[in-house]
Coordinates of C-alpha atoms and ligand atoms in Angstrom, one line a residue:
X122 CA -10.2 -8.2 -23.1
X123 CA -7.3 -10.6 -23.2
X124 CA -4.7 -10.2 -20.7
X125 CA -2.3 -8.6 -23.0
X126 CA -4.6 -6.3 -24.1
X127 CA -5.8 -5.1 -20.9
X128 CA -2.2 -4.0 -20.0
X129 CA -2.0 -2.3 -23.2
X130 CA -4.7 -0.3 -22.8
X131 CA -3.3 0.5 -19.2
X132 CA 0.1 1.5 -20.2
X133 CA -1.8 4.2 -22.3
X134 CA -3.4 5.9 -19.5
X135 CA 0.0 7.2 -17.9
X136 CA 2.6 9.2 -19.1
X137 CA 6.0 7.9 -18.9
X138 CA 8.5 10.2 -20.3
X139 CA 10.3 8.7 -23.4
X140 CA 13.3 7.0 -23.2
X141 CA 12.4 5.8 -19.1
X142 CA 12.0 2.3 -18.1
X143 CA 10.1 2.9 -14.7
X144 CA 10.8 0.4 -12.1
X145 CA 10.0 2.7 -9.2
X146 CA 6.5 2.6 -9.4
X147 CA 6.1 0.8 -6.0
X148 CA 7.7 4.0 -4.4
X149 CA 6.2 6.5 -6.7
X150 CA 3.5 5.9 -9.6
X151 CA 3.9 7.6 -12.6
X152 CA 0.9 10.5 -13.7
X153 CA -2.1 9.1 -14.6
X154 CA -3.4 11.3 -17.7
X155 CA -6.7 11.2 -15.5
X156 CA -5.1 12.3 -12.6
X157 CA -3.2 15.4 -14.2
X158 CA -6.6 16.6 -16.3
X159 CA -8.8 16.3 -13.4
X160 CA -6.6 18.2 -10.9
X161 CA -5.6 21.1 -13.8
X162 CA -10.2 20.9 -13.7
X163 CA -10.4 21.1 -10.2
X164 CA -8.3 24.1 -10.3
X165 CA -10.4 25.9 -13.0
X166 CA -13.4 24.9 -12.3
X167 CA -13.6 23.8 -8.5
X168 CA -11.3 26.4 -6.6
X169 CA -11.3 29.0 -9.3
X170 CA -14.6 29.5 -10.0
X171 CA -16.7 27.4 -7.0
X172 CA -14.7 28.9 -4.2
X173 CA -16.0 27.8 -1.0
X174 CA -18.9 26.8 -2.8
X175 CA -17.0 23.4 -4.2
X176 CA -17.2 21.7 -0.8
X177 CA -21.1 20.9 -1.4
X178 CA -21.2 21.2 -5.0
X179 CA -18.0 19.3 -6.2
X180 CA -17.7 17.0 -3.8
X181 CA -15.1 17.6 -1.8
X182 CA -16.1 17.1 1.9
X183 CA -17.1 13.5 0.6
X184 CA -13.9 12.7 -1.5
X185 CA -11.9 10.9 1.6
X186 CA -14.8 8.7 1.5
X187 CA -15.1 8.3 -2.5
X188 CA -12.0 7.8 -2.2
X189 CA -11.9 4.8 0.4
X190 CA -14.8 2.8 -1.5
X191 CA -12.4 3.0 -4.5
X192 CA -9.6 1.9 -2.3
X193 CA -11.7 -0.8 -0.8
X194 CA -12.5 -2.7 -3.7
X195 CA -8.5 -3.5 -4.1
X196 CA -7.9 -4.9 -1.0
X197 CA -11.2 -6.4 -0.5
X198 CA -13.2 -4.4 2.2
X199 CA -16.3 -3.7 1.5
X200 CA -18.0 0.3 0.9
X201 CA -17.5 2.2 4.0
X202 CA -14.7 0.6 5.7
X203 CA -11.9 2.5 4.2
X204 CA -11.1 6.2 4.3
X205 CA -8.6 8.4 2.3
X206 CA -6.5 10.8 4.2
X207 CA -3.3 12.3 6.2
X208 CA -0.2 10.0 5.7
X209 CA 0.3 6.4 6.2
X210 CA 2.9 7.1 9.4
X211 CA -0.5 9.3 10.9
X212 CA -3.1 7.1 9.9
X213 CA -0.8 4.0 12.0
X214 CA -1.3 6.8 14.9
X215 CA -4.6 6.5 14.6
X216 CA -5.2 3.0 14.3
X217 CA -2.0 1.7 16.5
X218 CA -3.6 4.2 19.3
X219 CA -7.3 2.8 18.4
X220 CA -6.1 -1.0 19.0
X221 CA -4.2 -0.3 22.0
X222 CA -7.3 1.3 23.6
X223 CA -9.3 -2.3 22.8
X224 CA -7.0 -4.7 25.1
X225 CA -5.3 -5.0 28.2
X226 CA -2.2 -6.5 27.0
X227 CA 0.7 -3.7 26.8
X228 CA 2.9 -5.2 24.0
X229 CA 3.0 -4.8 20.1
X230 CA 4.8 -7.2 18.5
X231 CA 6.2 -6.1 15.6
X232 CA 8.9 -7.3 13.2
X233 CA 12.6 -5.7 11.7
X234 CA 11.9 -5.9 7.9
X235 CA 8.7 -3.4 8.4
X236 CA 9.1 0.3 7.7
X237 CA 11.4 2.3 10.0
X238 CA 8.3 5.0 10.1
X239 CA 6.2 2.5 11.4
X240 CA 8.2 1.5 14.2
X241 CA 9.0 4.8 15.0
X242 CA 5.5 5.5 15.6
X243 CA 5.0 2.8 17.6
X244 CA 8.4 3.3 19.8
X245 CA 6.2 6.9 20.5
X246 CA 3.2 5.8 21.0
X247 CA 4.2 2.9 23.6
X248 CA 5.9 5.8 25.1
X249 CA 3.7 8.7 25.1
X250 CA 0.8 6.3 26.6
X251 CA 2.3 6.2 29.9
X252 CA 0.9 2.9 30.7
X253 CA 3.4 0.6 30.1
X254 CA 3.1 -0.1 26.5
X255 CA 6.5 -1.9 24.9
X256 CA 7.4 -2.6 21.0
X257 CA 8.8 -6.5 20.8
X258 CA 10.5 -6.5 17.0
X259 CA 11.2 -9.5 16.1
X260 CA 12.9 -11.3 12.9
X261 CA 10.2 -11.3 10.3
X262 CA 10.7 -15.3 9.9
X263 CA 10.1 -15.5 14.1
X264 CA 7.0 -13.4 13.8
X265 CA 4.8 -16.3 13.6
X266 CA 5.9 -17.9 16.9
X267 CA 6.4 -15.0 18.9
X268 CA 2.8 -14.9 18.7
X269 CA 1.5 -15.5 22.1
X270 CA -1.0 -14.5 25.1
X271 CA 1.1 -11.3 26.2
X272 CA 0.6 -10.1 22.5
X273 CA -1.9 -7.0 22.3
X274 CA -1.4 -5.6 18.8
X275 CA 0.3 -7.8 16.2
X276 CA 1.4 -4.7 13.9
X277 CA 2.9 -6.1 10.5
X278 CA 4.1 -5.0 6.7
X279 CA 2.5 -7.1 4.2
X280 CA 4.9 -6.7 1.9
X281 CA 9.0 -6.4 3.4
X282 CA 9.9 -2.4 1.7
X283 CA 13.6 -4.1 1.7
X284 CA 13.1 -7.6 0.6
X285 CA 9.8 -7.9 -1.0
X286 CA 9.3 -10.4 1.2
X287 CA 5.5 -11.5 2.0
X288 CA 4.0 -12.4 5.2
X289 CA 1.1 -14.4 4.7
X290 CA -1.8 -12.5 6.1
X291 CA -4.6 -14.8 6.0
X292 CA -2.3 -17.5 8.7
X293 CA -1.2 -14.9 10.6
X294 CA -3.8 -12.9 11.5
X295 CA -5.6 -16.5 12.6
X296 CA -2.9 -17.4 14.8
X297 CA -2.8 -13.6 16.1
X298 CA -6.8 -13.8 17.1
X299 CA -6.5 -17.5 18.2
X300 CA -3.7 -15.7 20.7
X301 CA -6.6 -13.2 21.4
X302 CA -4.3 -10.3 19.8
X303 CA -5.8 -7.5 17.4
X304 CA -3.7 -7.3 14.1
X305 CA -2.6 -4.5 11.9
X306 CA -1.7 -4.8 8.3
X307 CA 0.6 -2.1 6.6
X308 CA -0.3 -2.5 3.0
X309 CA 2.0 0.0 1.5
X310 CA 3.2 -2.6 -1.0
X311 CA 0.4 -4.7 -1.6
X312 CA -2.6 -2.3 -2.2
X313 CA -2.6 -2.6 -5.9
X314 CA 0.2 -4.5 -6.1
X315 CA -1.1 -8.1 -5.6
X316 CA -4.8 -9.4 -4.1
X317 CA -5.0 -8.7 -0.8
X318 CA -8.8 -9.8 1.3
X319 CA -8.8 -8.3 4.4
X320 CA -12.5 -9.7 5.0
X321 CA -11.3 -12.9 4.3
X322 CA -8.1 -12.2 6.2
X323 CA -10.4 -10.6 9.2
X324 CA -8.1 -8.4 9.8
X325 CA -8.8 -5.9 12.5
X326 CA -6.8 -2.7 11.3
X327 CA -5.0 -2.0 7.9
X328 CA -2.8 1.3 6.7
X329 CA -2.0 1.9 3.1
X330 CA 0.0 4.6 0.7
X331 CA -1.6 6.1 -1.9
X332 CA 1.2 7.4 -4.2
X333 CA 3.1 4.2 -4.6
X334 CA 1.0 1.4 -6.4
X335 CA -2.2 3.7 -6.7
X336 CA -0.4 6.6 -8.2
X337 CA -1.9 9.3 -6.5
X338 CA 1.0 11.6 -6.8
X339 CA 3.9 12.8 -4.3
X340 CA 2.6 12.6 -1.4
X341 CA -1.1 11.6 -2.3
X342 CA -3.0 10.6 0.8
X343 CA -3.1 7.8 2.6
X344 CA -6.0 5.2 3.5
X345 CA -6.8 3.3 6.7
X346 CA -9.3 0.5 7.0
X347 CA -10.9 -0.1 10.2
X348 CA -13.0 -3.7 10.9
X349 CA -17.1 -2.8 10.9
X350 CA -17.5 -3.8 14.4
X351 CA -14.8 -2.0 15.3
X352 CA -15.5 0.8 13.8
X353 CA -18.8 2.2 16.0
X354 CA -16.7 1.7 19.4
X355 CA -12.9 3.4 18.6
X356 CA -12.7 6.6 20.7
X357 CA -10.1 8.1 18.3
X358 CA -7.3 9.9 20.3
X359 CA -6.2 11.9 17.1
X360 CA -9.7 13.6 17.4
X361 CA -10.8 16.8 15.0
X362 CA -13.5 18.2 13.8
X363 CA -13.8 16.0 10.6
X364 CA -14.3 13.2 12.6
X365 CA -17.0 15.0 15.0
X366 CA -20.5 13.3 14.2
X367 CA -21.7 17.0 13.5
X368 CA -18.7 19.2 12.0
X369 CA -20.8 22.2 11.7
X370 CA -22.1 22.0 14.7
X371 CA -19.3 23.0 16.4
X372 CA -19.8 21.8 19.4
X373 CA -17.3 22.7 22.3
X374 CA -16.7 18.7 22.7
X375 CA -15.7 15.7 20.9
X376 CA -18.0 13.5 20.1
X377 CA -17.4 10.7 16.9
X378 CA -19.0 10.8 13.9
X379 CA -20.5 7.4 12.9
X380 CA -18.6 4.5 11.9
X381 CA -15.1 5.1 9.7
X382 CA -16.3 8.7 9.7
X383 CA -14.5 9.1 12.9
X384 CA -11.2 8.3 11.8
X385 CA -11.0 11.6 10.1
X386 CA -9.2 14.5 11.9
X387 CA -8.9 17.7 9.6
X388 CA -9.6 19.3 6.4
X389 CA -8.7 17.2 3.4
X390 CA -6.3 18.2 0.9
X391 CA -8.8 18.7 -2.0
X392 CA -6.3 18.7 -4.8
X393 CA -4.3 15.8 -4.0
X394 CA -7.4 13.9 -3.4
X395 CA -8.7 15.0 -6.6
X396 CA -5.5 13.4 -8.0
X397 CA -6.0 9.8 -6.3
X398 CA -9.3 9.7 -6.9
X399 CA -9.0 9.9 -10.6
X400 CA -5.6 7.7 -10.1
X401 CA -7.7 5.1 -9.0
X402 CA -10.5 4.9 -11.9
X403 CA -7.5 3.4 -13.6
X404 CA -7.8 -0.2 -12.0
X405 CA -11.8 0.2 -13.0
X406 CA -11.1 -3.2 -15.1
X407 CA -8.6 -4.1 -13.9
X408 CA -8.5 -7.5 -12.1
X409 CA -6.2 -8.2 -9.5
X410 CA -5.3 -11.9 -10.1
X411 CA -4.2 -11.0 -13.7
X412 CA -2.5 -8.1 -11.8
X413 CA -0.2 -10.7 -10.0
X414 CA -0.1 -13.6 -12.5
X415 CA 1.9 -11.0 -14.8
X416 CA 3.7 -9.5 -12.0
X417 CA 5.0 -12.6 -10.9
X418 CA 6.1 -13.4 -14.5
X419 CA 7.9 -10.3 -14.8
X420 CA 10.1 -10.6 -11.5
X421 CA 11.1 -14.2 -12.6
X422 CA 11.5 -12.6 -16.0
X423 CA 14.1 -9.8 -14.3
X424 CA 15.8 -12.2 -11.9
X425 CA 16.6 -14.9 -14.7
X426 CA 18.0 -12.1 -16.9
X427 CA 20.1 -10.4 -13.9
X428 CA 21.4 -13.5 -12.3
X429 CA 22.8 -14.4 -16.0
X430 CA 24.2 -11.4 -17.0
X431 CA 25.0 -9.7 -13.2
X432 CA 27.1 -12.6 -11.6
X433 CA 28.3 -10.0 -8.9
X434 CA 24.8 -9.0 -7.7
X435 CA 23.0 -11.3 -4.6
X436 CA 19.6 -11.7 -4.6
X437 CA 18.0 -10.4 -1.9
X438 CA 14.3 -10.9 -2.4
X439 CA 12.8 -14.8 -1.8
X440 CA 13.4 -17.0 -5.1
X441 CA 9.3 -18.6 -4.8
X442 CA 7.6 -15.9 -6.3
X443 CA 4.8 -17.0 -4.1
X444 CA 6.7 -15.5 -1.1
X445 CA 7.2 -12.3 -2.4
X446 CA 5.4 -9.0 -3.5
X447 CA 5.9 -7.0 -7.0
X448 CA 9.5 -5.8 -6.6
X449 CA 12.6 -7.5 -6.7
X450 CA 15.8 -6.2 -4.5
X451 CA 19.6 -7.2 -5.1
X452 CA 22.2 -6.5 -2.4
X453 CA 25.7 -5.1 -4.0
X454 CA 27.9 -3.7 -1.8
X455 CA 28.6 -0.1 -4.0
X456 CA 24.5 0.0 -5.1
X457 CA 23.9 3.4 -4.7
X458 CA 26.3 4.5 -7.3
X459 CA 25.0 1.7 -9.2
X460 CA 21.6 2.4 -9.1
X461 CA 22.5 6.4 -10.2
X462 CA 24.6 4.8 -13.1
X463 CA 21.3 3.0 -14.3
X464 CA 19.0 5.6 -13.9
X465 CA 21.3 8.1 -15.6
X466 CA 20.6 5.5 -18.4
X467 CA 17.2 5.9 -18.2
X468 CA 16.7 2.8 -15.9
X469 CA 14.7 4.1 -12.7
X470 CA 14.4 1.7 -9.1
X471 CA 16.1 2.7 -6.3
X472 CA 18.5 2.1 -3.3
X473 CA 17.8 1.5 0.3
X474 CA 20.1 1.2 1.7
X475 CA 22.6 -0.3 3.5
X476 CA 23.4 -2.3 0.2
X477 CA 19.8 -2.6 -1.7
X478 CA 18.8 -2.0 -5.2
X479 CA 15.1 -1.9 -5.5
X480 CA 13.0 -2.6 -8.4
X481 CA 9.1 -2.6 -9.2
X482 CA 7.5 -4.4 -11.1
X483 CA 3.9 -3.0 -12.0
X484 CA 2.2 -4.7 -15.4
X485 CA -0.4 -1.4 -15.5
X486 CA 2.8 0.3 -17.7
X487 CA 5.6 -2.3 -17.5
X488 CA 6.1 -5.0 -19.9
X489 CA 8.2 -8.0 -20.4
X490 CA 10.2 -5.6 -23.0
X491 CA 11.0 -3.3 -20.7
X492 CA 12.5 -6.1 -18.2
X493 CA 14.8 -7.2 -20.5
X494 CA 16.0 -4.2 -21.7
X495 CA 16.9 -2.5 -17.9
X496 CA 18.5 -5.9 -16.8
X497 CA 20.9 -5.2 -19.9
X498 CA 21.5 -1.7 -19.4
X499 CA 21.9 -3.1 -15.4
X500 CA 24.9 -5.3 -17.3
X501 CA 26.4 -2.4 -19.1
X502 CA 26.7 -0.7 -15.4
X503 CA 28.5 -3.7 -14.1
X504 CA 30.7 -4.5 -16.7
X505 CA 31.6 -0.9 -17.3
X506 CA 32.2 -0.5 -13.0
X507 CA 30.3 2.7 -13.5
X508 CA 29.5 2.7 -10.0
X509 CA 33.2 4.0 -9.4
X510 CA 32.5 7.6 -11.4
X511 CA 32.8 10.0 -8.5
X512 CA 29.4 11.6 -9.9
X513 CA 27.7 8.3 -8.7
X514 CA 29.3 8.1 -5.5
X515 CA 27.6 11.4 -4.1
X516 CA 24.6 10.9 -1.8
X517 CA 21.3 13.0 -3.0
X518 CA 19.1 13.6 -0.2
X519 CA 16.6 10.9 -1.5
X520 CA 17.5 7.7 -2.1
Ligands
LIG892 C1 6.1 4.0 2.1 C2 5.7 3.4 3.4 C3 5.2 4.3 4.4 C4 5.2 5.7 4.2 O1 4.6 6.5 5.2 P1 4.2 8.0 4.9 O2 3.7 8.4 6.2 O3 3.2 8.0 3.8 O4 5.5 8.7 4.5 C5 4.8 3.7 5.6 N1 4.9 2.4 5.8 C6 5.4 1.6 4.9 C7 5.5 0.1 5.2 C8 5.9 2.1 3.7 O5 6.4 1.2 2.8

């Protein structure tokens, strides 16, 4: 299939309601058809009819680990090194916690641009330890030399939820184990958003979201990828029974199931697995490279077309496309009433604030067309200052 034609056919397996140019995929997908036929089966035919029954004979006590191998193959780990489940702030818990256990070292360097969740867990977790643990955040442009032998976990955000900005895993995790530090990769906006080796990388510990670029649905589950040879010796501290090597045992004590296995804590939430899982047949062949090659030419695509026709919006995102994941971010100082004005236009990103408006670029369902036509409805806003309607300026609870 030529590359044009393989994004064809992807655009047809979601549904995007007419008259919407999504650019919010990187904070929620859009409904894979897949994904809404197989949970409206899994209804009918697994928890209406199978009751109980479904957890041997559909599946579901294996789906966080389905799951993971699908995962795995887009941010190249290999078959049983990923599993699906809980969020991605619980699933840093578990590996943040796991790490910590592995060195003496007490600090976690971390840096400003990554996800508040993420330092907030960490901030707890140095905390709640009780031995000493401290979170070092550093500018992400200093992470690189503030690298050094008092560094236990290096805990990083691939791809800047701000900026877009990308760290480049491969160097830094190399300088982080020649520093004898264990690194952790948030890939909220890199797991089907661009390439990303973690064997190749050897990174120790990764996180991911599953309802952004993998379209699981609100709140889909999460994944976490643990190294093989770490994986046999984490004693998790987040312990349950899903992670007990015998479940159905049920033994009075803990003792860790095999491998990833153990990473698990309770019962899976069958239907919004059941939605990811069918979410991620979707990238079946679909090749990451091509993935990025046309990502990349749709962000220069939108940043041409706004700088031209948006004089009064800054760039906020790095100009070499080489530095940056698939979303591009302009500051302007009244965004949020901007970015309402656009989407009541049909025109969805979003706003972080203090001053950011957020766009995705995701080539499964968005096409050059669709760039050009929200950077002009973005000039319509501007022109027309329909950021100062008083319906704008109100604050919804989401941003
Ligand atoms: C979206 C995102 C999260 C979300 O965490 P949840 O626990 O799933 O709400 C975490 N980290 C980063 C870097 C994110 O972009």
């Amino acid at each position: 299939m030529t590359v044009p034609d393989l994004f064809r056919a992807t655009r047809a397996l979601f549904e995007l309601p007419d008259g919407v140019i999504y650019l919010d995929g990187n904070s929620l997908g859009p409904l894979p058809r897949a994904a809404r036929e197989r949970v409206a089966r899994e209804v009918e035919k697994g928890w209406g009819s199978k009751l109980i029954r479904g957890w041997n004979e559909a599946g579901w006590i294996d789906l966080p680990v389905t799951v993971g191998n699908k995962i795995a193959r887009l941010i190249g780990a290999d078959a049983g090194t990923v599993v699906a489940g809980d969020s991605t702030s619980v699933n840093l818990f578990k590996v943040l916690t796991a790490a910590l256990a592995k060195t003496e070292r007490k600090r976690i360097l971390t840096d400003s641009g990554n996800f508040p969740t993420d330092i907030y867990v960490a901030e707890r977790v140095a905390a709640g330890l009780g031995q000493g643990h401290e979170v070092k955040v550093v500018a992400p442009e200093a992470v690189e030399d503030a690298i050094g032998a008092d560094s236990g976990v290096v805990m990083l955000t691939e791809v800047d939820y701000r900026t877009g900005r990308l760290h480049d895993m491969a160097s830094l995790t190399k300088r982080a184990h020649a520093e004898g530090a264990l690194v952790i990769w948030d890939l909220a906006h890199s797991a089907g958003a661009l390439p990303v080796d973690l064997k190749a990388a050897n990174a120790d510990f990764a996180v991911g979201c599953g309802y952004k670029y993998l379209n699981g649905g609100p709140g889909a589950p999460a994944f976490l990828y643990v190294r093989p040879d770490h994986a046999g010796r984490i004693e998790p501290l987040l312990a349950g029974w899903m992670g007990h090597y015998a479940p159905f045992a049920f033994e009075q004590h803990y003792q860790p199931a095999e491998g990833i296995n153990r990473m698990r804590v309770g019962t899976p939430p069958i239907l919004s697995m059941a939605s990811l899982d069918a979410a991620l047949d979707v990238w079946a062949d679909v090749d990451m490279q091509a993935v990025r090659k046309r990502s990349t030419e749709l962000t220069e695509r939108f940043i041409a077309e706004v700088e031209t026709r948006c004089p009064e919006l800054e760039l906020a995102s790095p100009r070499d496309p080489a530095r940056r994941g698939s979303q591009v971010s302009f500051r302007f100082g009244e965004g949020y009433a901007a970015m309402r004005a656009l989407i009541d236009r049909g025109v969805i990103g979003d706003f972080r604030a203090p001053d950011i408006m957020r766009f995705g670029f995701t080539p499964l369902y968005v096409g050059v067309e669709d760039v050009i036509e929200a950077a002009m409805h973005l000039e319509a806003v501007m022109r027309g200052r329909l950021w100062e309607w008083a319906e704008y300026q109100r604050r919804e609870k989401v941003t």
